[in-house]
GROMACS .gro file of C-alpha atoms in nm:
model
  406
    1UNK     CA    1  -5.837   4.608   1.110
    2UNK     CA    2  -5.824   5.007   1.126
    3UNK     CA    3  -5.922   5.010   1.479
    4UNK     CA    4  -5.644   4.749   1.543
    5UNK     CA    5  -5.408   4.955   1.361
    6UNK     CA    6  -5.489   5.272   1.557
    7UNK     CA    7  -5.483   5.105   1.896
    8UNK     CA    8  -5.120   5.002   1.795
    9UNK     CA    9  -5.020   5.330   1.746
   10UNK     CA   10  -5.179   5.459   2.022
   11UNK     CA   11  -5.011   5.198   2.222
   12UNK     CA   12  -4.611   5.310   2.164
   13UNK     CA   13  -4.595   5.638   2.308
   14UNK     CA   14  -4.723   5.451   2.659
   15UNK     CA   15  -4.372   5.242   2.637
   16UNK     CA   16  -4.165   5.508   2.543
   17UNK     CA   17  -4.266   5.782   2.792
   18UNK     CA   18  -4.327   5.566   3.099
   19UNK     CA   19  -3.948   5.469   3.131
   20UNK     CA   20  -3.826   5.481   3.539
   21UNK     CA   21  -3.533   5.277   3.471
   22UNK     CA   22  -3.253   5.551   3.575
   23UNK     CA   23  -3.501   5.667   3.879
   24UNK     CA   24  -3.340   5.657   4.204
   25UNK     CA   25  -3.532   5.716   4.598
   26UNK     CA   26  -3.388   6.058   4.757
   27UNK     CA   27  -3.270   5.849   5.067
   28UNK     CA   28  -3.024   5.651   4.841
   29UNK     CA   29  -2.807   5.965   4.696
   30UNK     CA   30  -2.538   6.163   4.850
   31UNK     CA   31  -2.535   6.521   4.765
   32UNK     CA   32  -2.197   6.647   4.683
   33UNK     CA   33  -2.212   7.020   4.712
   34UNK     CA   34  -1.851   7.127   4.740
   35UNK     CA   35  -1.562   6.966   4.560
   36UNK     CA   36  -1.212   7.063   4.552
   37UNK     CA   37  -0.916   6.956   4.300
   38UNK     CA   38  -0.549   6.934   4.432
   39UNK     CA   39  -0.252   6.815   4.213
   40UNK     CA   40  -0.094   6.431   4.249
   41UNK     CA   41   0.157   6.248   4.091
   42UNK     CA   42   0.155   6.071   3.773
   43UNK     CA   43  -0.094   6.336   3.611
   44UNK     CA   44  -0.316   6.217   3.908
   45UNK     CA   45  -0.575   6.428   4.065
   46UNK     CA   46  -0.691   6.417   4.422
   47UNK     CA   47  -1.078   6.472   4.443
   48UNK     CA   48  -1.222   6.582   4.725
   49UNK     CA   49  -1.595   6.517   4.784
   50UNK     CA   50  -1.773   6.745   5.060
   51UNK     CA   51  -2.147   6.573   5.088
   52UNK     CA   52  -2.399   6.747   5.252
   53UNK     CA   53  -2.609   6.589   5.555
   54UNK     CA   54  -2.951   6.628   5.476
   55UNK     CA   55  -3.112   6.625   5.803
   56UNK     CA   56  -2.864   6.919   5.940
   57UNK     CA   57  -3.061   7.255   5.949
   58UNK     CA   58  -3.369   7.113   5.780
   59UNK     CA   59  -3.732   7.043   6.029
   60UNK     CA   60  -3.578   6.723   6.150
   61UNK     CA   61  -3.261   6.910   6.371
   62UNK     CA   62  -3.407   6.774   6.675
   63UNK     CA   63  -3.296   6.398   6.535
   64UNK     CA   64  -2.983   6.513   6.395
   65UNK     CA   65  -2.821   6.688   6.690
   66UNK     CA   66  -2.474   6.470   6.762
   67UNK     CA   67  -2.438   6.454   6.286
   68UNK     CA   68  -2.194   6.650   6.143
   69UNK     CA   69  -2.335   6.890   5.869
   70UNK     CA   70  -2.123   6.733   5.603
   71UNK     CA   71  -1.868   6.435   5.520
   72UNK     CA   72  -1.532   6.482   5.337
   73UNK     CA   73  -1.418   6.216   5.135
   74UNK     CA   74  -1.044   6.254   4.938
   75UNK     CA   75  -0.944   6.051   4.654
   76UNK     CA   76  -0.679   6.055   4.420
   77UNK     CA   77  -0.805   5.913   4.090
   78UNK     CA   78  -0.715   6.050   3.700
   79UNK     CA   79  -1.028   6.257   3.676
   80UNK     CA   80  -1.332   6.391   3.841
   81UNK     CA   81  -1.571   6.129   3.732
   82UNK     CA   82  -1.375   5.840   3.755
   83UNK     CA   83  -1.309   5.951   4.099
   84UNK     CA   84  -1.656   6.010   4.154
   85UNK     CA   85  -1.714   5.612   4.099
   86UNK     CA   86  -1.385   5.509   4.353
   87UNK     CA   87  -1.593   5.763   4.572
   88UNK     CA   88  -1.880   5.538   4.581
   89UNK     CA   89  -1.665   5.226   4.744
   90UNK     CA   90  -1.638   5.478   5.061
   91UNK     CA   91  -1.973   5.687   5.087
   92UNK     CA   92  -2.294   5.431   5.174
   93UNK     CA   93  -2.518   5.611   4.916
   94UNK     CA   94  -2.477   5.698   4.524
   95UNK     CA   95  -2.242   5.989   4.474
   96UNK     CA   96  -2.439   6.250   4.324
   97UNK     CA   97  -2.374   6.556   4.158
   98UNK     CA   98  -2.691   6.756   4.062
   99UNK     CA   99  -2.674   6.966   4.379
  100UNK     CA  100  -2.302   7.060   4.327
  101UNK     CA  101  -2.230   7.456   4.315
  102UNK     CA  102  -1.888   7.521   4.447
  103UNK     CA  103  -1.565   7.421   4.259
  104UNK     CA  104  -1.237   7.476   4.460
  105UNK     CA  105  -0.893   7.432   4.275
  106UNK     CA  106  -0.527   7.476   4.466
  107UNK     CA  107  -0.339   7.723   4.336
  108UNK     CA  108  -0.070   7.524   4.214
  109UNK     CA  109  -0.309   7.310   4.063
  110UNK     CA  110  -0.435   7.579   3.882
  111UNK     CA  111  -0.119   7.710   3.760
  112UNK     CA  112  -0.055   7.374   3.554
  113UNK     CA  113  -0.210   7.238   3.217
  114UNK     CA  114  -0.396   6.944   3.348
  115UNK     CA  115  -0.618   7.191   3.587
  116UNK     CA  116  -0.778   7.270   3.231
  117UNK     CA  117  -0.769   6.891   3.148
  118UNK     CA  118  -0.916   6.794   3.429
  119UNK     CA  119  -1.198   7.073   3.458
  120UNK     CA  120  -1.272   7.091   3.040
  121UNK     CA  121  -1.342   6.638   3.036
  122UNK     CA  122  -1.605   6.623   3.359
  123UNK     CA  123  -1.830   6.870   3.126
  124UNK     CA  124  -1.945   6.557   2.989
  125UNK     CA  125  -2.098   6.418   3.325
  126UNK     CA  126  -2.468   6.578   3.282
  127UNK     CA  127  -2.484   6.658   3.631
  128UNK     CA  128  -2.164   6.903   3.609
  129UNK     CA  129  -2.373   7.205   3.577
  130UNK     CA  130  -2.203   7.505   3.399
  131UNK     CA  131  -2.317   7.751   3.617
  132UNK     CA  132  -2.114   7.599   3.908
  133UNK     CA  133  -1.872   7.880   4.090
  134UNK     CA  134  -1.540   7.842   4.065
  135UNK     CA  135  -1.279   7.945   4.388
  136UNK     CA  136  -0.915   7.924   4.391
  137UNK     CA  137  -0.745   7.859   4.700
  138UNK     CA  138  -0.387   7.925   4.853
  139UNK     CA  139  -0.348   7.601   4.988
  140UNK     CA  140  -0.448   7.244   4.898
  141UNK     CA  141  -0.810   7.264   4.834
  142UNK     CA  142  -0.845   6.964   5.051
  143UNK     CA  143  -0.699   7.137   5.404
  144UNK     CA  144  -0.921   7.486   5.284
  145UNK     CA  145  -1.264   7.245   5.277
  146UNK     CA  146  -1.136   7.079   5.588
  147UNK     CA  147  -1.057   7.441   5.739
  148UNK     CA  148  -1.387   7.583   5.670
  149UNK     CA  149  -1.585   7.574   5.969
  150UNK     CA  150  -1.848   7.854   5.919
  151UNK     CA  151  -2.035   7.999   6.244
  152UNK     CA  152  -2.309   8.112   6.126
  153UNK     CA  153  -2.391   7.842   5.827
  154UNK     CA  154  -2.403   7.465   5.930
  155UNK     CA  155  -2.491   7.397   5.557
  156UNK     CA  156  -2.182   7.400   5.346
  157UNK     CA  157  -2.372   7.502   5.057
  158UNK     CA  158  -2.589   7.806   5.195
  159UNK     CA  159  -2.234   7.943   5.304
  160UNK     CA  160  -2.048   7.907   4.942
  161UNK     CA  161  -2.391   8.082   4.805
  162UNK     CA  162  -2.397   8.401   5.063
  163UNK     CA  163  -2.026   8.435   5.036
  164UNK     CA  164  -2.032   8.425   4.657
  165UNK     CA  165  -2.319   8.693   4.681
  166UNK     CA  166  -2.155   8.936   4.835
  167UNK     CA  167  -1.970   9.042   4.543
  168UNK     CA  168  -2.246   9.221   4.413
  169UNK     CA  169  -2.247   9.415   4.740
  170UNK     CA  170  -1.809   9.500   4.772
  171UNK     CA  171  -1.678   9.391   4.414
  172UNK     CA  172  -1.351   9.258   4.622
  173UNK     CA  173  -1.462   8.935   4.373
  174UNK     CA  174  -1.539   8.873   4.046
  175UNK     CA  175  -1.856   8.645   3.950
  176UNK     CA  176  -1.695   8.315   3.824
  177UNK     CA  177  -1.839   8.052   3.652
  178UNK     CA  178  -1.761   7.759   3.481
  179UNK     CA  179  -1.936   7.881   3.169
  180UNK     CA  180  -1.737   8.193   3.202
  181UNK     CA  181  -1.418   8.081   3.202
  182UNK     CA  182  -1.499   7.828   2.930
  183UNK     CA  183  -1.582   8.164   2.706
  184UNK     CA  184  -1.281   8.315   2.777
  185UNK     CA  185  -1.003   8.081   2.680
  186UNK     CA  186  -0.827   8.292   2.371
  187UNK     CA  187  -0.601   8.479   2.518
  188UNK     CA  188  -0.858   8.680   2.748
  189UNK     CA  189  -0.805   8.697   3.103
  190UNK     CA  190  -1.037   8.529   3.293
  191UNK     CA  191  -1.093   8.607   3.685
  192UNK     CA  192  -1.178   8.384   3.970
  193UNK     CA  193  -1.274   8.447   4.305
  194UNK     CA  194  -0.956   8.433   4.525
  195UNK     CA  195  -0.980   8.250   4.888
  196UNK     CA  196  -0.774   8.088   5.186
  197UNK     CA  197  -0.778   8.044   5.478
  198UNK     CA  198  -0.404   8.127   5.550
  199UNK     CA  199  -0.339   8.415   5.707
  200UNK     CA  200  -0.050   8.634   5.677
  201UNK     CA  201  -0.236   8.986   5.811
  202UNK     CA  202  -0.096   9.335   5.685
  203UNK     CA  203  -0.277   9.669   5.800
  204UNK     CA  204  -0.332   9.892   5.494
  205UNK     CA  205  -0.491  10.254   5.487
  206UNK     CA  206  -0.664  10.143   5.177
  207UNK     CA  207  -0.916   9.874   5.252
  208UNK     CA  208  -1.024   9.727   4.978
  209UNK     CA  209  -0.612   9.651   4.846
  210UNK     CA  210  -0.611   9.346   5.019
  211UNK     CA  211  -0.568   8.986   4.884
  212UNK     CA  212  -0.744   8.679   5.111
  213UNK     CA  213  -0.539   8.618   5.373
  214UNK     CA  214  -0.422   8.948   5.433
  215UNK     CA  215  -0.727   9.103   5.567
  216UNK     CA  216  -0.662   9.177   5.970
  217UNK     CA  217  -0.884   8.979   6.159
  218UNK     CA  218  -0.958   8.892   6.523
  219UNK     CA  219  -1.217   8.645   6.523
  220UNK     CA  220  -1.465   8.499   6.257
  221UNK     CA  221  -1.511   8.252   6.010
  222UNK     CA  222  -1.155   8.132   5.906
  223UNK     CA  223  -1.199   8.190   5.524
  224UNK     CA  224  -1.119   8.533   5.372
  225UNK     CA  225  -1.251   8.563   5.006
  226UNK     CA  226  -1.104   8.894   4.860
  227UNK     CA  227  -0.936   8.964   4.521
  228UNK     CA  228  -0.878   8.699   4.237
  229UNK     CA  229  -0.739   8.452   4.081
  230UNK     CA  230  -0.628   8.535   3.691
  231UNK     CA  231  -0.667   8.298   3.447
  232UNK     CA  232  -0.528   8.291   3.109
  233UNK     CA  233  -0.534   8.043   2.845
  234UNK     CA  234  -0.614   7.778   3.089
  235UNK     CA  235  -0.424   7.856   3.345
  236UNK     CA  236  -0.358   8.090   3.632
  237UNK     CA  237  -0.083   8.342   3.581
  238UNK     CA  238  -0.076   8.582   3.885
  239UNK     CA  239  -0.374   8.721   4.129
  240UNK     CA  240  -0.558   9.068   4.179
  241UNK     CA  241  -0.612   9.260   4.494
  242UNK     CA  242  -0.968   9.335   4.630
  243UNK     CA  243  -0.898   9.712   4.502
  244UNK     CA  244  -0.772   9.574   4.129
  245UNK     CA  245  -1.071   9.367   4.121
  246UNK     CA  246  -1.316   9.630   4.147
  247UNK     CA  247  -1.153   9.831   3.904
  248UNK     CA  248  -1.168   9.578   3.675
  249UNK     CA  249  -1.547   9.561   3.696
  250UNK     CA  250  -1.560   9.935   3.657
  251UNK     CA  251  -1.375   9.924   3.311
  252UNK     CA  252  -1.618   9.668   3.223
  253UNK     CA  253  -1.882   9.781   2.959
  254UNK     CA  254  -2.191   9.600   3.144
  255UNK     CA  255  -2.040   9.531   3.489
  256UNK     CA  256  -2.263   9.354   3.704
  257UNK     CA  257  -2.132   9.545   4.020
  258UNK     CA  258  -2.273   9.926   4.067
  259UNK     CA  259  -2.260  10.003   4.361
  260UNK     CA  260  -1.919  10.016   4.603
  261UNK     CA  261  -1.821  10.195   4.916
  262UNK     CA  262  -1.456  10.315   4.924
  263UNK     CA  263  -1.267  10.576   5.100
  264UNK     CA  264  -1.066  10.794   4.950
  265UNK     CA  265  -0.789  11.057   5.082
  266UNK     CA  266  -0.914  11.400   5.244
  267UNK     CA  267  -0.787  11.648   5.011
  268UNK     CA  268  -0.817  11.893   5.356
  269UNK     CA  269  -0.649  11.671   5.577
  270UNK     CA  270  -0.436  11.440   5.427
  271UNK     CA  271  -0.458  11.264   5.758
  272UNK     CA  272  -0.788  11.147   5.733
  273UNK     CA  273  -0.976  10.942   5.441
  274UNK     CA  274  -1.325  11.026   5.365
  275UNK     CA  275  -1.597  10.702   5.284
  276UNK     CA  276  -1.803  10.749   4.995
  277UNK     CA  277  -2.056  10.534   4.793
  278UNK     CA  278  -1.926  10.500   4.430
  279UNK     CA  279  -2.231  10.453   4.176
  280UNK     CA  280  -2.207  10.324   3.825
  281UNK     CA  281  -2.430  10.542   3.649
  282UNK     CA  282  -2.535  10.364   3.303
  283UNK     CA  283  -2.239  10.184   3.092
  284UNK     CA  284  -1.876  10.207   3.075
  285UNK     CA  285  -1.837  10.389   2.704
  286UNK     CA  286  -1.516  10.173   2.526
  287UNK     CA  287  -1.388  10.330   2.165
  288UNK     CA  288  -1.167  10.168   1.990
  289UNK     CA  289  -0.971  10.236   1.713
  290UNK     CA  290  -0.782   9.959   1.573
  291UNK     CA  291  -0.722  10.134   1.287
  292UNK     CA  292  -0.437  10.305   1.465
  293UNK     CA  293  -0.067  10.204   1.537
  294UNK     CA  294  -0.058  10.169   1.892
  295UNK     CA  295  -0.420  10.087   1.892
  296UNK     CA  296  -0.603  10.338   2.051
  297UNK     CA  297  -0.856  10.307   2.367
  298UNK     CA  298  -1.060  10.552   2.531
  299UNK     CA  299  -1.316  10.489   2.791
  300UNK     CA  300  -1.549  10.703   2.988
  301UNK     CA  301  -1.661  10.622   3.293
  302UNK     CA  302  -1.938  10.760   3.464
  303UNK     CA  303  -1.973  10.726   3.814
  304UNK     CA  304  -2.177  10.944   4.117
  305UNK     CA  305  -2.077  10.985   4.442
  306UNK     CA  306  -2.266  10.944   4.812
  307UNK     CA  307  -2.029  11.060   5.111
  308UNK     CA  308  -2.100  10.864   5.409
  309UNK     CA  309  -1.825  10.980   5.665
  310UNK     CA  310  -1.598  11.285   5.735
  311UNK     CA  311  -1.355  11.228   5.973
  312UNK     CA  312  -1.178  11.558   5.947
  313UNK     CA  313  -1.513  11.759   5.981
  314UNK     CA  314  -1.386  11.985   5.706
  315UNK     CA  315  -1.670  12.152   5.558
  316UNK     CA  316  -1.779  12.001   5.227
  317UNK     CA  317  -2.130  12.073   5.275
  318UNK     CA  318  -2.209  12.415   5.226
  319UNK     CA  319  -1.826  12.538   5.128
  320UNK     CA  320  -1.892  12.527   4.712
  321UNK     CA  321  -1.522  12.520   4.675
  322UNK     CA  322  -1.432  12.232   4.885
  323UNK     CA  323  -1.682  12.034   4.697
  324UNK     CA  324  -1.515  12.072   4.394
  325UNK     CA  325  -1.192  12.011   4.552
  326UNK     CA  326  -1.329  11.647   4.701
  327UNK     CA  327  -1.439  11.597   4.326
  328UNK     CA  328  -1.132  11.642   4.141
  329UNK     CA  329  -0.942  11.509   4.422
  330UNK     CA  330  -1.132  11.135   4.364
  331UNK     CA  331  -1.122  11.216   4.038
  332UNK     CA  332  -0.785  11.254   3.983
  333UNK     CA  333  -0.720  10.892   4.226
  334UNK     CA  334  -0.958  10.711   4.009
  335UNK     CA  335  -0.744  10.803   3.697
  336UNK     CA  336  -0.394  10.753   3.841
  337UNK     CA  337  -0.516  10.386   3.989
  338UNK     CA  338  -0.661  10.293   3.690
  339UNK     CA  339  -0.375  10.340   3.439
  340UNK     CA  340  -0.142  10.232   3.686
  341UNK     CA  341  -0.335   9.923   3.711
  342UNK     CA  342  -0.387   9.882   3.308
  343UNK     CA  343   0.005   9.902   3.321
  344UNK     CA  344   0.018   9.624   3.481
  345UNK     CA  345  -0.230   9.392   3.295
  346UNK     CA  346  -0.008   9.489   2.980
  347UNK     CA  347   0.307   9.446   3.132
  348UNK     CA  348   0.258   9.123   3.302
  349UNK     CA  349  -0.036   9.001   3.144
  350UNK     CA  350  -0.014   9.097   2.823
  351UNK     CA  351  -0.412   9.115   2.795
  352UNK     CA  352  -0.691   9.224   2.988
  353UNK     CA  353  -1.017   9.137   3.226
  354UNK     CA  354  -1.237   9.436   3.106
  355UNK     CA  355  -1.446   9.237   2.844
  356UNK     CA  356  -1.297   9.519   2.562
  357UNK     CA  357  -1.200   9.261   2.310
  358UNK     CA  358  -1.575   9.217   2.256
  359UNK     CA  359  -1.537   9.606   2.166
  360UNK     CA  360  -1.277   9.536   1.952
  361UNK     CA  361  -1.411   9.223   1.770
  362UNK     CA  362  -1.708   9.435   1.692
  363UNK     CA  363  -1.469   9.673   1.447
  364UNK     CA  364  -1.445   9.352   1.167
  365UNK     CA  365  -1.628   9.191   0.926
  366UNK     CA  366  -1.540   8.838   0.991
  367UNK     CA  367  -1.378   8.663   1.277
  368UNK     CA  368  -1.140   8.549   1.084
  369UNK     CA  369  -0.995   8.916   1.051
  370UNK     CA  370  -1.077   8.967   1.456
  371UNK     CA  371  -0.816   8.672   1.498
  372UNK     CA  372  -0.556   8.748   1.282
  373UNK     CA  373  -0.538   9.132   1.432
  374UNK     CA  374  -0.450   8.909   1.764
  375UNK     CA  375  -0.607   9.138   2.024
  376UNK     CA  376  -0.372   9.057   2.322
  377UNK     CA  377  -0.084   9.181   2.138
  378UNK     CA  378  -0.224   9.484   2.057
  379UNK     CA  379  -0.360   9.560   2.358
  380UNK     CA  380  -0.020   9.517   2.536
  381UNK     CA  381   0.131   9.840   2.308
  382UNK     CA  382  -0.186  10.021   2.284
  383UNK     CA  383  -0.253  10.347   2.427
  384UNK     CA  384  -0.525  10.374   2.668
  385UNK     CA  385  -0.664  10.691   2.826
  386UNK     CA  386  -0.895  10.658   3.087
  387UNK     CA  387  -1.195  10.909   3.209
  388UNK     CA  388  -1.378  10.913   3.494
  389UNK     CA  389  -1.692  11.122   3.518
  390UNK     CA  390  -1.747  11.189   3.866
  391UNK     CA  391  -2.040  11.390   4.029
  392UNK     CA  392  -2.099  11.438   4.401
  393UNK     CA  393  -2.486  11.369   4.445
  394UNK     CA  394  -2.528  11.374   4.818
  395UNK     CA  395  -2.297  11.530   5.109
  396UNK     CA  396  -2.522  11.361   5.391
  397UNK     CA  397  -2.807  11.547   5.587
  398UNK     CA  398  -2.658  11.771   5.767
  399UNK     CA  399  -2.593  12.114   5.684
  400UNK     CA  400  -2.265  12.112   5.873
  401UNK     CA  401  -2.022  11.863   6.054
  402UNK     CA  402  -2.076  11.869   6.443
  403UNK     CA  403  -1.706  12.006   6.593
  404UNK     CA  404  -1.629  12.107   6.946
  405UNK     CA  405  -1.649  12.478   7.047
  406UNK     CA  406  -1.367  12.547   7.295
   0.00000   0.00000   0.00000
């Protein structure tokens, strides 16, 4: 009877644990890896599905020559997953999700209520990931997936991941996630990566203050990602240049991006701007007294400078005094940029994208007290002063520029 007993026992775990009723062959999915979210009537979304074909770039090639690397599929439906389902009376295989990465919302999409509504509910489908990327576009998000017709990528999704890498290399974008914006919906700004492929082209002496769209370009992929998209509450309020962006992952206690090149005017030769590599070295120092009435900020910066290029050949190498001149001259750039640019996020946006509210939330005992100080309000009237620590670290390898003996 014990032995019986036992065998029993041992017997349940093999029918719970051996379950392959939800399993599904490869063959019989389609991989979404791009979708995009564009307003409709009636509180109506239009869904657009861009499904990756499997046998593009992979070993097979040779059998897939004359296939298109992806399929687009647009529906309007009242939400992601239930147009997911409508989805599957057009696509041959199951609609899938697991491989999705890419999120692209309109911009007037994104500038109503329902963009939240919309985004917030499909968090219940398991297979909408949190770490998905989020892009807003000029223009329908429909006609930019459409648009996008990358050279050097046939895989939709390999392109969305490069491009979205790049950040960490220029800081013209922010890193956006869906788990990041979902953290910062009281009051704090949020920033998404900005994107179209629109162009309306404007030559600037400062390259980095661009927005997408405005970069001048000849040839190339069609889509310009530069600048962002600012979220707050829920929805998107106004946008950030490529230059904005960057300093707003300066002012950032643990900004992800370090490392930026940027030129800067020749304090020489006003004529010429000289290219430098701007280095976060260690973390952006935030104090904050809240204490205080304005609320008080000061933050410290410390950055390092490489110069890469010298237009004017003005001798910065070995001339002591010009050296110090190039340093106060970025110096004093950095500054004036940065508080005019803080200006701005309390003028028009009445809070910020630096991350100091987790500063500030650190100076009470409860949360409770955090909330009831309402941080965005104070930060609009509070007075800010801004440092930047800048040392000059390399001047190249030469000893002197080459000029031209007459």
């Amino acid at each position: 009877m014990k032995l019986l007993k036992v065998l029993l026992v041992s017997a349940v775990p093999i029918f719970l644990l051996t379950g392959c009723w939800g399993s599904s062959e490869l063959e019989e999915n389609a991989y979404a890896v791009v979708i995009g979210l564009d307003k409709a009537e009636d509180h109506m979304v239009e869904v657009t599905f861009q499904i990756a074909n499997p046998q593009v770039g992979s070993t097979e090639t040779g059998a897939a020559q004359s296939e298109p690397p992806s399929d687009i599929v647009t529906v309007t439906a009242p939400d992601i997953l239930s147009a997911k389902e409508l989805a599957n009376s057009i696509v041959s295989r199951k609609l899938n999700l697991d491989h999705l990465r890419t999120i692209i919302i309109a911009e007037d999409f994104a500038k109503t209520k329902l963009a939240h509504h919309t985004i917030a509910s499909s968090i219940i489908d398991p297979e909408m990931r949190r770490e998905n990327n989020i892009i807003v576009s000029k223009e329908k998000a429909s006609e930019f997936i459409n648009k996008n017709n990358p050279k050097l990528e046939t895989r939709p999704h390999k392109y969305y991941m490069f491009m979205q890498k790049r950040w960490r290399d220029t800081g013209f974008v922010p890193y956006s996630t869906l788990n990041r914006y979902f953290q910062r919906l009281s009051g704090e700004l949020f920033l998404a990566i900005y994107a179209t492929t629109e162009k309306d082209e404007i030559v600037k002496k400062n390259e980095d203050d661009y927005l997408a769209g405005q970069v001048p370009q000849k040839s190339g992929d069609p889509v310009q990602m530069i600048g962002s998209a600012v979220f707050k509450d829920g929805k998107m309020i106004g946008t950030l240049t490529g230059a904005e962006t960057r300093i707003s992952l300066f002012l950032r206690p643990k900004g992800l991006s370090h490392s930026v090149i940027q030129s800067y005017p020749d304090p020489i030769n006003d004529q010429y701007r000289i290219s430098v590599r701007m280095m976060k070295k260690g973390k952006t120092k935030v104090k904050i007294d809240t204490k205080t009435n304005p609320t008080e900020v000061k933050v410290t910066v410390p950055v390092a400078l490489q110069v890469f290029s010298n237009p004017s050949l003005s001798n910065y190498t070995t001339n002591l005094k010009n050296q110090q001149r190039l340093k106060e001259s970025i110096k004093d750039t950095l500054e004036k940029e940065t508080i005019d640019f803080i200006k701005k996020t309390q003028d028009e946006f009445k809070s910020e994208p630096f991350l100091w509210y987790l500063e500030a939330r650190q100076t009470f005992w409860t949360i409770d007290e955090y909330t009831q100080y309402n941080w965005p309000k104070k930060y609009s009237e509070a007075k800010i002063e801004v440092n930047f620590n800048v040392e000059i670290e390399n001047l190249g390898e030469q000893l002197k520029p080459a000029v031209i003996k007459k």
